[in-house]
Coordinates of C-alpha atoms and ligand atoms in Angstrom, one line a residue:
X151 CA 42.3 10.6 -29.0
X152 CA 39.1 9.7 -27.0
X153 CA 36.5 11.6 -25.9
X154 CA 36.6 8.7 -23.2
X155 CA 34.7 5.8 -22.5
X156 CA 30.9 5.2 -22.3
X157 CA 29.4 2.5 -20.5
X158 CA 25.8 1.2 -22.5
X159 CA 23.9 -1.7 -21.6
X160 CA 20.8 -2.6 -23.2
X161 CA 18.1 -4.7 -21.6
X162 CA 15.9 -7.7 -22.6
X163 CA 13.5 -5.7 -25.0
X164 CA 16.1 -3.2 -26.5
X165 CA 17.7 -6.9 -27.8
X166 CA 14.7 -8.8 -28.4
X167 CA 15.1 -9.5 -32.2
X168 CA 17.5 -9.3 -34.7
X169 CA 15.9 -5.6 -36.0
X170 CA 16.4 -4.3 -32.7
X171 CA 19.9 -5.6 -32.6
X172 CA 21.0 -4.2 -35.7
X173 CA 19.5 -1.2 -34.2
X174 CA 21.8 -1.1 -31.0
X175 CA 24.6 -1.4 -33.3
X176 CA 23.8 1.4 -34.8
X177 CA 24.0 3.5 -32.3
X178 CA 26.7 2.0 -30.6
X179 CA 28.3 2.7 -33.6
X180 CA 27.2 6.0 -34.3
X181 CA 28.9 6.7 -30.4
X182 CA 32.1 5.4 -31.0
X183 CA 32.2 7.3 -34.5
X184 CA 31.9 10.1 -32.0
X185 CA 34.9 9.8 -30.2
X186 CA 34.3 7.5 -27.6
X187 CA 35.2 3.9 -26.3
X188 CA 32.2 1.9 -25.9
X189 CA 31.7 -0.8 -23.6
X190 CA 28.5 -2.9 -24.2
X191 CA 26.8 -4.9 -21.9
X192 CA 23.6 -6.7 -22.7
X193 CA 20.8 -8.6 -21.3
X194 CA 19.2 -11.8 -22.7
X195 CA 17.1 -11.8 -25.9
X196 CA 13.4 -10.6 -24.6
X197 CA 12.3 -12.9 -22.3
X198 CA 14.4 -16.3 -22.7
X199 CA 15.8 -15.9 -19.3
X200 CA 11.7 -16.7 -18.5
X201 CA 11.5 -19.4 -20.8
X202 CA 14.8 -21.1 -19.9
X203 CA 13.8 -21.3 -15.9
X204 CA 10.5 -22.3 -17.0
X205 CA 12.3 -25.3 -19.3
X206 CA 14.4 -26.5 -16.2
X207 CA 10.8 -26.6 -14.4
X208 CA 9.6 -28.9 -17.1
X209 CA 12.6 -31.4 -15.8
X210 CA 12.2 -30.9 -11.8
X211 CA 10.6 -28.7 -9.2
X212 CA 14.1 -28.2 -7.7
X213 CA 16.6 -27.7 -10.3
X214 CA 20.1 -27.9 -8.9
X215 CA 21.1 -23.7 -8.5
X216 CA 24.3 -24.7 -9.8
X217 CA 23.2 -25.8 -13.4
X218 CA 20.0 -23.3 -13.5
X219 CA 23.1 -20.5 -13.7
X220 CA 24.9 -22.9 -16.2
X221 CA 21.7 -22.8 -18.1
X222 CA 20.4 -19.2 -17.9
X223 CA 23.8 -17.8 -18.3
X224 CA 23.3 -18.9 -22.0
X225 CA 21.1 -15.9 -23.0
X226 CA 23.3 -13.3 -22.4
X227 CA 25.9 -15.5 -24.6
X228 CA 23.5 -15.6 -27.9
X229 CA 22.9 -11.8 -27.6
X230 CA 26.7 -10.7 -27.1
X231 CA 27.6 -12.9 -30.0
X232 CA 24.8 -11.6 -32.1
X233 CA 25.6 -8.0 -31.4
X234 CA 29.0 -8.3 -32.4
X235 CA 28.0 -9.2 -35.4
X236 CA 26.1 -6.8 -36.4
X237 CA 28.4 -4.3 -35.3
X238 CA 31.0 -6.3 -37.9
X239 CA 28.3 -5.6 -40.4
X240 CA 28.7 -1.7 -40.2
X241 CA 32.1 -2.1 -40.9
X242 CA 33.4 -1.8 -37.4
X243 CA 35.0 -3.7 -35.0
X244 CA 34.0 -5.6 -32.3
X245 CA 34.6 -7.9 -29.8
X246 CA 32.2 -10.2 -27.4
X247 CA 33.1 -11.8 -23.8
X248 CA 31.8 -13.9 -21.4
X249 CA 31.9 -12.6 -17.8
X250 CA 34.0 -15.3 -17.2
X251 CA 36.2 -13.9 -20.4
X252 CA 36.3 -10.4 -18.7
X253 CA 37.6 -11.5 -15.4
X254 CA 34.0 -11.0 -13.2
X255 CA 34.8 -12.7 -10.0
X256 CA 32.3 -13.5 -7.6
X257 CA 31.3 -15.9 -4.9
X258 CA 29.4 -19.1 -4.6
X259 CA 26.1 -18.0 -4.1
X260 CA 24.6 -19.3 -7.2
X261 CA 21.1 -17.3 -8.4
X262 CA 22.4 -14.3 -6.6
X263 CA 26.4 -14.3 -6.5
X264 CA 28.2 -11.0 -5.4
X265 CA 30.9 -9.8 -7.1
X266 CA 34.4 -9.8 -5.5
X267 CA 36.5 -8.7 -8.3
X268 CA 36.6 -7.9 -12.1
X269 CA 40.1 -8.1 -13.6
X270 CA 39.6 -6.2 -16.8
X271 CA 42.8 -6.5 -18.1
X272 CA 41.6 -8.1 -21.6
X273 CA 38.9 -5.6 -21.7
X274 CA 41.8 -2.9 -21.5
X275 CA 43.9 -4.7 -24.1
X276 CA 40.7 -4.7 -26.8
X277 CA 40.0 -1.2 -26.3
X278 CA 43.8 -0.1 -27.3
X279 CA 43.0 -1.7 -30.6
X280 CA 40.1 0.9 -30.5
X281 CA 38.0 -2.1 -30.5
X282 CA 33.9 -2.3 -29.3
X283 CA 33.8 -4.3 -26.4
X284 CA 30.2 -6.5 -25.6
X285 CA 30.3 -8.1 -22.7
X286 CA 27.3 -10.7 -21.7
X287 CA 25.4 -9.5 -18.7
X288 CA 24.3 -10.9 -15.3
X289 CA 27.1 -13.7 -15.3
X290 CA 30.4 -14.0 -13.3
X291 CA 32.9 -16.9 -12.7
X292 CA 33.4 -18.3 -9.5
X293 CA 37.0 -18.8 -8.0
X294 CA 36.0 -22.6 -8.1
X295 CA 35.3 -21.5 -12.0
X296 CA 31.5 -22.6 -12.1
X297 CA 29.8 -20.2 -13.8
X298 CA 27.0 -17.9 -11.5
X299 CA 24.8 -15.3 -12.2
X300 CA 23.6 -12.0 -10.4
X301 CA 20.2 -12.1 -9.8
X302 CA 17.5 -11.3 -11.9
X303 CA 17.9 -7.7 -14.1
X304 CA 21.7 -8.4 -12.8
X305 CA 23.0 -6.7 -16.3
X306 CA 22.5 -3.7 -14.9
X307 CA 24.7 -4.8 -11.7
X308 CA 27.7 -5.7 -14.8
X309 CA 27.1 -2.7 -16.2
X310 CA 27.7 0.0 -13.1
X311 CA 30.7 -3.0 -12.0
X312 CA 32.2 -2.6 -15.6
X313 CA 31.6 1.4 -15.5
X314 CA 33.1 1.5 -12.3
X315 CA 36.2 -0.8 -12.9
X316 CA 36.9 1.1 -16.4
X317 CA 36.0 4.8 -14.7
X318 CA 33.5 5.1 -17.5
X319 CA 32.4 8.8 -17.8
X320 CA 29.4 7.9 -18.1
X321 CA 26.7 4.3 -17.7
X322 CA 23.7 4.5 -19.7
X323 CA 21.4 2.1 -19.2
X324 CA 18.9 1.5 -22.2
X325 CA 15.4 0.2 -21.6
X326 CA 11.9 0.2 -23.4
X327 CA 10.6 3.6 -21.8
X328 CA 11.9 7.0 -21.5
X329 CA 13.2 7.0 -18.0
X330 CA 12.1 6.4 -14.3
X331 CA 9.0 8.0 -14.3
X332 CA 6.5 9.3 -11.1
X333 CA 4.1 6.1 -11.3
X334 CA 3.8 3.5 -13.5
X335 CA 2.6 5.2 -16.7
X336 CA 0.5 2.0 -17.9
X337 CA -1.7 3.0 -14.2
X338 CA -1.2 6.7 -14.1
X339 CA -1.6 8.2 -17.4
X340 CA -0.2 11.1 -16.9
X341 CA 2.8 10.1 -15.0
X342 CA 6.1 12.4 -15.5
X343 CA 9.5 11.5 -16.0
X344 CA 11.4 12.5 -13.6
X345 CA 14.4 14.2 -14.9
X346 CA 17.0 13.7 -11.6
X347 CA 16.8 11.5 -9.3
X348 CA 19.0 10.6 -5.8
X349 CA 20.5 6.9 -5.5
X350 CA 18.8 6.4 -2.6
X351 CA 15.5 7.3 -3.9
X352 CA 16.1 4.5 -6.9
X353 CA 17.5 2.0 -4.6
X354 CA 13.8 2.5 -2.6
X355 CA 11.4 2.4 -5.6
X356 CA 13.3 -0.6 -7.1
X357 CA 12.9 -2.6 -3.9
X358 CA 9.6 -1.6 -3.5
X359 CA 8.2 -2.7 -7.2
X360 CA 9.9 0.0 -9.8
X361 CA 11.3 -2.5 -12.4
X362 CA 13.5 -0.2 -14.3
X363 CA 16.4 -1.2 -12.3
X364 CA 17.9 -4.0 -10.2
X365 CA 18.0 -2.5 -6.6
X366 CA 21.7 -4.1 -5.9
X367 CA 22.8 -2.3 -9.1
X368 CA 21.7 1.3 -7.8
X369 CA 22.8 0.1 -4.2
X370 CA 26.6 -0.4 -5.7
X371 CA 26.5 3.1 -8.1
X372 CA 26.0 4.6 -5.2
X373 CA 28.6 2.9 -2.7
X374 CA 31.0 4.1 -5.4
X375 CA 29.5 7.5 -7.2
X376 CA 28.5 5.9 -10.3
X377 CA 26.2 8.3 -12.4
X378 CA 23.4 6.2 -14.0
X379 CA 21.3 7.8 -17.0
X380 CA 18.0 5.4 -17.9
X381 CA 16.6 6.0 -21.1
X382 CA 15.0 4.7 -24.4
X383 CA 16.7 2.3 -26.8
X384 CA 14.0 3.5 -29.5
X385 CA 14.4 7.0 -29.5
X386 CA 17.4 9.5 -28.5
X387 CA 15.5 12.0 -25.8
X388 CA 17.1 12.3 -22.3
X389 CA 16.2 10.3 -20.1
X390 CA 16.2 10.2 -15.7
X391 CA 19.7 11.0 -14.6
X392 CA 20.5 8.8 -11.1
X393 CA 22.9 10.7 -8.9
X394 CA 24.2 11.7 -5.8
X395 CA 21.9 13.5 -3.8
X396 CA 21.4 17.7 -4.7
X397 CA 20.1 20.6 -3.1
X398 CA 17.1 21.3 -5.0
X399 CA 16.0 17.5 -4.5
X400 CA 15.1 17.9 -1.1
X401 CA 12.0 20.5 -1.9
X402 CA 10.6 17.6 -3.8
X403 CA 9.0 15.6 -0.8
X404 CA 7.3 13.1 -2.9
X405 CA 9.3 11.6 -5.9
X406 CA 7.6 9.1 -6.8
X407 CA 5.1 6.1 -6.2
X408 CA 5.7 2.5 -6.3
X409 CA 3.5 -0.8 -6.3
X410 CA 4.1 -3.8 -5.5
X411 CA 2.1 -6.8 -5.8
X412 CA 4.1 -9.9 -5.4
X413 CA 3.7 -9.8 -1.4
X414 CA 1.4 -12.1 0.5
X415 CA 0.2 -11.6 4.0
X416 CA 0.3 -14.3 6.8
X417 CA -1.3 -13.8 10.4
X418 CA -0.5 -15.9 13.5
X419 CA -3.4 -15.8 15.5
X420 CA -3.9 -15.5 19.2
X421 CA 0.0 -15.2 20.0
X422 CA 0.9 -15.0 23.6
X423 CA 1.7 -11.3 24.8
X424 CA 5.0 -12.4 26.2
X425 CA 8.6 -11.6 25.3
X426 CA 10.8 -13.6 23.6
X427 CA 7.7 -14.9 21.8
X428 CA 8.3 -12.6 18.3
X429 CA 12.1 -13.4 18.2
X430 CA 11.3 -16.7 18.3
X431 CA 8.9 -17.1 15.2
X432 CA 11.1 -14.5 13.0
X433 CA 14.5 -16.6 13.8
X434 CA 12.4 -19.6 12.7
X435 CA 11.3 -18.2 9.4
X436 CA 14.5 -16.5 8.7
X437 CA 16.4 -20.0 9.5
X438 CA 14.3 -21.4 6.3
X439 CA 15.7 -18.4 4.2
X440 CA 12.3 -16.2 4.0
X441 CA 12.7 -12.7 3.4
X442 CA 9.7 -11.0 5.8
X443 CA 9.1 -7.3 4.5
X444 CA 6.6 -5.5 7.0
X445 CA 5.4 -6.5 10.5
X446 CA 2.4 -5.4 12.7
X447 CA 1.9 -6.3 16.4
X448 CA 0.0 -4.4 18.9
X449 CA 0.1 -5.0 22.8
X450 CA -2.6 -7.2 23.6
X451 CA -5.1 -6.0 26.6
X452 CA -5.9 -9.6 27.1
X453 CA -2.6 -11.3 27.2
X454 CA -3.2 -12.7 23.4
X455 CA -2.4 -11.0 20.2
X456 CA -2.5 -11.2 16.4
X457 CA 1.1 -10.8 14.3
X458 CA 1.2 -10.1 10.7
X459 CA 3.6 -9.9 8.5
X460 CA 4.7 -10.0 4.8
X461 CA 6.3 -11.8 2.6
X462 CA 6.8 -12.8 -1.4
X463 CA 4.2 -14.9 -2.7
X464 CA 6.9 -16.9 -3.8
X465 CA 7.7 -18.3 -0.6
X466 CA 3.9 -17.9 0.9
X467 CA 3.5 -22.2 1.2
X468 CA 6.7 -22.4 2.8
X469 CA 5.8 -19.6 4.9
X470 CA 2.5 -21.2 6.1
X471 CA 4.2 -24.5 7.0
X472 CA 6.5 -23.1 9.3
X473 CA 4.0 -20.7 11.0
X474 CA 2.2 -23.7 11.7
X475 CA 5.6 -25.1 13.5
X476 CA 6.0 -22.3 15.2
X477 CA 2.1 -22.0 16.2
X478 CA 2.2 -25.1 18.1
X479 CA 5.4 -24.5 19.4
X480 CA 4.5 -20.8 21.3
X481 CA 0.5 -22.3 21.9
X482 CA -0.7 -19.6 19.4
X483 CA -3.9 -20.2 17.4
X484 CA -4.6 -20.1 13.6
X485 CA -2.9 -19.3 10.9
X486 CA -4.3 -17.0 8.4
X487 CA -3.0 -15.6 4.8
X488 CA -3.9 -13.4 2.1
X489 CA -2.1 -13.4 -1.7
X490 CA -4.7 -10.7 -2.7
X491 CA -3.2 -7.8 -1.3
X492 CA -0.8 -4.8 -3.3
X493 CA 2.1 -2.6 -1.5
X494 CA 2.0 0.8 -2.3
X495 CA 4.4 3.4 -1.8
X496 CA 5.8 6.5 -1.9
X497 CA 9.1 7.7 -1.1
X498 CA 11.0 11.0 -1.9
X499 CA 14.3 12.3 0.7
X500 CA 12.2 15.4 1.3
X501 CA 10.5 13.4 3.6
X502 CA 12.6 14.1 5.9
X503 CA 12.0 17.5 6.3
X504 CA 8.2 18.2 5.8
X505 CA 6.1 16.8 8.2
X506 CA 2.1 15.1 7.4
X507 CA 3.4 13.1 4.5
X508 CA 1.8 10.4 5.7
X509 CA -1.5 11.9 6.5
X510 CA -1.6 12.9 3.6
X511 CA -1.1 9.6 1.9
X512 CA -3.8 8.3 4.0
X513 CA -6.2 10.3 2.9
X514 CA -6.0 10.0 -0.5
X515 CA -7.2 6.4 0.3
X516 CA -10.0 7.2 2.3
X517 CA -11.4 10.0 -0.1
X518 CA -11.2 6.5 -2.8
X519 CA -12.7 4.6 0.6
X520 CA -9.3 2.2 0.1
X521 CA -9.0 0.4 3.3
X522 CA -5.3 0.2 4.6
X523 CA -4.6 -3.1 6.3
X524 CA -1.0 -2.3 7.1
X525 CA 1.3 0.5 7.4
X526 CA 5.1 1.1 7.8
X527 CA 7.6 4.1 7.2
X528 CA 10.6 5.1 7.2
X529 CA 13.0 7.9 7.1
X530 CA 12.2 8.3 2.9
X531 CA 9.4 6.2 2.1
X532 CA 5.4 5.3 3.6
X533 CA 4.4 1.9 2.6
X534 CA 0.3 0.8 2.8
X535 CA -0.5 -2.7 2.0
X536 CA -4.1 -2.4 0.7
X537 CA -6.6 -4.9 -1.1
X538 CA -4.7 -6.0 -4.7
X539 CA -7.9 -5.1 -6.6
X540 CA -7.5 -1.5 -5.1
X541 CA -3.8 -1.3 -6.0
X542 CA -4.2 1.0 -9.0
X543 CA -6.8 3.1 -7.8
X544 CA -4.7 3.5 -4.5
X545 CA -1.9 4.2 -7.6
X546 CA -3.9 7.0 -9.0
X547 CA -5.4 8.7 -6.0
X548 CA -1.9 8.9 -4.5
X549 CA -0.1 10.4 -7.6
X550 CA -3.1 12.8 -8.0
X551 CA -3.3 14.2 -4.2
X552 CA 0.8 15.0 -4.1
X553 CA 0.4 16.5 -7.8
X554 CA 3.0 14.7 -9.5
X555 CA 2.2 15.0 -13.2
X556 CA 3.1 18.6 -12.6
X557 CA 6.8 19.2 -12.8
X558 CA 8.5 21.1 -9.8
X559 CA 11.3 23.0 -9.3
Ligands
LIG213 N1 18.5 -11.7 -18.4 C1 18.6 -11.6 -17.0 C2 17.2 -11.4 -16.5 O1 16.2 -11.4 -17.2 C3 19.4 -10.5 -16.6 C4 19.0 -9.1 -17.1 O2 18.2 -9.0 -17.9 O3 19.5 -8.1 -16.6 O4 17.0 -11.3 -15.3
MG214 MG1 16.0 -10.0 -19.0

């Protein structure tokens, strides 16, 4: 009889040679000799989903998205395959799918499909047969069956999918570090791990630059009450516990602070003070697919005003082209950008019930004299977009002024 069944997936580093395999099997083994039935999913040896984009940019700029997910989805394949047999090696047995194998059904939208449907039936069959199941990450079928993936770190989205489909009693998700911690501890020495955290919490540091998890994945544990526990493939402490949110969470005001530097900032210059003017540059740039983060615009007292915004470096040349455009279009001036700039942010649901949060934040910059060239909030989280070569300071002086090396509750 089972103890019931365990979702684990193991990232990029936990898999990144054939030691560390041989190492997941053992404790995938050591799990199911427990009592439970394990489902594995796992990412992509180290970083070959890296190299394999970067070999399609070899061939062309613009690599059809179709074949980049016929190419990348390859990782995940070596690493399920691989996994299986070294499970085989310790005697037991196990057995490794494609998503496509598993029944992961998802749209068109190659890159970044969304799942629609995952027919486990053949992952049900296996298990009677008290087999290990492996399943390769980050990949679904379409219903045209071309193969897609889920967006970068989308392993983790296949994992809480699986966990969810199967009713898993629990999803672990195993990384290279202990846990979600209150900074990143390679800037703030003496970050803390944070022992429980709220979904909504995660889903806000992951977007804003935590990259422990894929922010769709947390978004979809908790649309459907999946408990996530991150923790270390290399050792067998506890790690940060994701949940639904809990009493005692809401004393904590601050949870945790998050930096992000792949943002660029673009100014239009001189923009008429009239309306209708900002709905028409944003439709603009959202009709060439460009994700804008934060905005600033003040009323002019001259009938002319600047707007900035944000956006990922990524897409910063296409960005400037169209402000251009739209430049000409509205008869505002010049366009200006900046890549050197760093987000920083903090976010933590007891926001919403203590008040000078912000101030507080602020002044941890100015006591460092970090000038902040944009600002935004919301109900859980206060985002300053500061200089890039302050971003770590601004890091540190932020964790140190809300105390959060020092564990509460
Ligand atoms: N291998 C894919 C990536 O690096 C998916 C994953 O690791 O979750 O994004
Ligand atoms: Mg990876």
């Amino acid at each position: 009889m089972s103890k019931g069944l365990v979702v684990q997936k193991y990232g990029g580093t936990s898999v990144a040679d054939v030691e560390r395999i041989q190492n997941v099997a053992k404790r995938v083994v050591r799990t199911k000799k427990e009592g439970y039935d394990v489902v594995v999913v796992v990412s992509a040896l180290g970083d070959t989903t890296d190299k394999l984009i970067e070999l399609a940019h070899q061939i062309t700029a613009h690599p059809s998205e179709r074949e980049l997910d016929m190419l990348v989805s390859t990782g995940e394949q070596v690493s399920c395959a691989l996994l299986a047999m070294a499970i085989h090696k310790l005697g037991v047995d196990a057995i490794s799918f494609t998503g496509a194998q598993v029944g992961i059904i998802t749209d068109n939208s190659f890159t970044k499909a969304r799942i629609i449907d995952i027919n486990a039936k053949r992952i049900f069959e296996e298990i009677k047969k008290s087999k290990v199941i492996i399943v390769a990450g980050f990949q679904g079928v379409s219903l045209n069956q071309d193969i897609t993936t889920l967006g970068r770190g989308g392993s983790n989205l296949t994992a809480v999918a699986i966990a969810k489909v199967l009713g898993a009693i629990s999803c672990e998700m195993y990384t290279d570090v202990e846990g979600v911690f209150t900074a990143d501890p390679r800037i703030v020495k003496d970050a803390r791990k944070i022992d429980r955290i709220s979904y909504e919490e995660m889903f806000e540091l992951a977007s804003l630059g935590t990259q422990i998890l894929q922010a769709r994945s947390i978004e979809f544990a908790m649309k459907f009450g999946v408990p996530i526990h991150v923790r270390s493939s290399f050792s067998d402490e506890v790690g940060t516990i994701i949940s639904k949110e809990v009493r005692a969470m809401e004393d904590i005001v601050v949870s945790g602070v998050a930096i992000n530097k792949d943002e660029a900032k673009v100014t239009i210059c001189d923009v008429p003070d009239k309306p209708g003017i900002a709905a028409k540059i944003f439709k603009d740039i959202a009709h060439e697919n460009i994700n804008v983060d934060m905005i600033v615009q003040n009323v002019s007292r001259t009938g002319a005003t600047d707007i900035s915004f944000t956006v990922p470096t990524t897409d910063l040349n296409k960005t400037i082209r169209v402000a251009k455009e739209i430049s000409q279009k509205v008869g505002a001036g010049a366009i200006a950008s900046d890549k050197e700039i760093a987000k920083i942010s903090i976010v933590g649901i007891g926001m919403r019930s203590h008040s000078g949060v912000a101030a507080n934040m602020f002044e941890a910059l100015a006591e460092k004299d970090i000038n902040i060239e944009m600002i935004s909030t919301s109900e859980i989280k206060i985002s300053c977009v500061v200089k890039k070569d302050n971003g770590a300071a601004a890091v540190k002086a932020i964790h140190e002024k809300f105390a959060l090396s020092k564990k509460k509750g």
